[in-house]
């Protein structure tokens, strides 16, 4: 492996890729990576504070808004992965601690509800639900 003073600027995980074939390096390069820049860390801290909020009849929530290609989806996915959907202790109900959906490009209540139900009902078909909403 090319190591040491030749490539001190590289992270060890990147340095480890130097000996791999080109196609393997390209695959590694194209994988998504979390980059915890300041604004992303601030957003995550705020989301974590919401998770620690004591249960109440009107729980707080947050809407993450920002310019295109600013990392909003990545922040939400990174956070949602910390709190995956699981079955309750009886194994009968699905518990969704985080319901993260993207707003449809055109304002449409039915499509929004369809997105929410899709997150919460991952093992069941939601085909036709839109017609009922």
XYZ file of C-alpha atoms in Angstrom:
133
model
C 0.000 0.000 0.000
C 1.208 3.509 -0.761
C 1.417 4.971 2.700
C 3.296 7.469 4.736
C 4.710 10.777 3.530
C 3.664 10.163 -0.094
C -0.047 10.667 0.676
C -0.329 12.235 4.144
C -3.299 14.357 3.057
C -5.481 11.299 2.438
C -7.763 9.774 5.013
C -6.639 6.203 5.812
C -9.806 4.799 4.209
C -8.999 6.686 0.986
C -5.337 5.699 1.142
C -6.390 2.038 1.324
C -8.022 2.376 -2.095
C -4.785 3.222 -3.911
C -3.836 -0.412 -4.480
C -7.249 -1.448 -5.786
C -8.271 -1.812 -9.434
C -9.660 1.274 -11.180
C -13.221 -0.064 -11.332
C -13.138 -0.871 -7.590
C -11.802 2.606 -6.776
C -14.516 4.193 -8.892
C -17.221 2.167 -7.137
C -15.791 3.237 -3.777
C -15.639 6.893 -4.860
C -19.268 6.911 -5.998
C -20.641 5.618 -2.691
C -22.565 8.181 -0.648
C -20.657 9.687 2.257
C -21.720 11.705 5.247
C -19.980 15.073 5.447
C -20.816 16.653 8.776
C -20.380 20.308 7.926
C -21.401 22.918 10.516
C -24.959 23.535 9.295
C -25.595 19.790 8.991
C -24.394 19.216 12.560
C -26.608 22.074 13.762
C -29.627 20.534 12.030
C -28.835 17.109 13.528
C -28.529 18.627 17.006
C -31.928 20.238 16.645
C -33.455 16.969 15.443
C -31.892 15.089 18.363
C -33.379 17.659 20.768
C -36.805 16.886 19.317
C -36.272 13.175 19.979
C -35.470 13.930 23.637
C -38.589 16.067 24.071
C -40.931 14.539 26.667
C -44.164 13.130 25.207
C -47.002 15.635 25.108
C -50.350 15.981 23.372
C -48.840 18.328 20.796
C -45.319 17.233 19.984
C -43.003 19.716 18.282
C -41.800 18.991 14.775
C -39.518 20.529 12.206
C -39.579 21.344 8.522
C -36.149 21.391 6.895
C -36.026 23.982 4.124
C -33.082 25.160 2.056
C -31.732 25.729 -1.437
C -31.484 22.874 -3.918
C -28.409 20.616 -3.580
C -27.669 21.809 -0.054
C -27.825 18.399 1.667
C -31.338 18.456 3.157
C -32.213 14.927 2.048
C -28.850 13.597 3.215
C -29.304 15.174 6.662
C -32.788 13.697 7.039
C -31.719 10.244 5.816
C -28.679 10.265 8.103
C -30.898 11.135 11.064
C -33.686 8.688 10.162
C -31.143 5.854 9.929
C -30.399 6.399 13.640
C -34.036 5.592 14.493
C -35.189 2.775 12.195
C -38.758 1.517 12.015
C -39.229 -1.511 14.280
C -41.924 -3.796 15.626
C -43.303 -3.122 19.095
C -42.623 -5.520 21.973
C -45.594 -7.701 20.972
C -44.341 -7.849 17.400
C -47.740 -6.747 16.135
C -47.403 -3.039 15.440
C -44.853 -1.087 13.500
C -43.209 1.751 15.446
C -42.010 4.627 13.259
C -40.030 7.019 15.468
C -39.143 9.136 12.431
C -41.539 9.750 9.569
C -39.473 11.492 6.916
C -41.133 12.240 3.596
C -40.336 14.480 0.686
C -43.045 16.855 -0.367
C -44.496 16.095 -3.786
C -43.378 18.564 -6.471
C -46.985 19.695 -6.913
C -49.074 20.479 -3.806
C -51.355 17.471 -3.399
C -52.695 16.265 -0.040
C -53.379 12.778 -1.354
C -49.809 12.289 -2.549
C -48.438 13.620 0.746
C -50.569 11.156 2.748
C -49.530 8.396 0.367
C -45.870 9.188 1.145
C -46.508 9.145 4.906
C -48.390 5.838 4.708
C -45.650 4.392 2.529
C -43.079 5.086 5.255
C -45.237 3.585 7.992
C -46.532 0.585 6.031
C -43.352 -0.691 4.434
C -44.438 -4.361 4.347
C -47.915 -3.760 3.004
C -49.057 -2.602 -0.388
C -50.426 0.920 -0.459
C -51.704 0.608 -4.013
C -55.129 2.183 -4.239
C -54.833 4.140 -1.012
C -54.556 7.387 -2.961
C -57.996 6.800 -4.415
C -59.454 6.472 -0.917
C -57.838 9.611 0.487
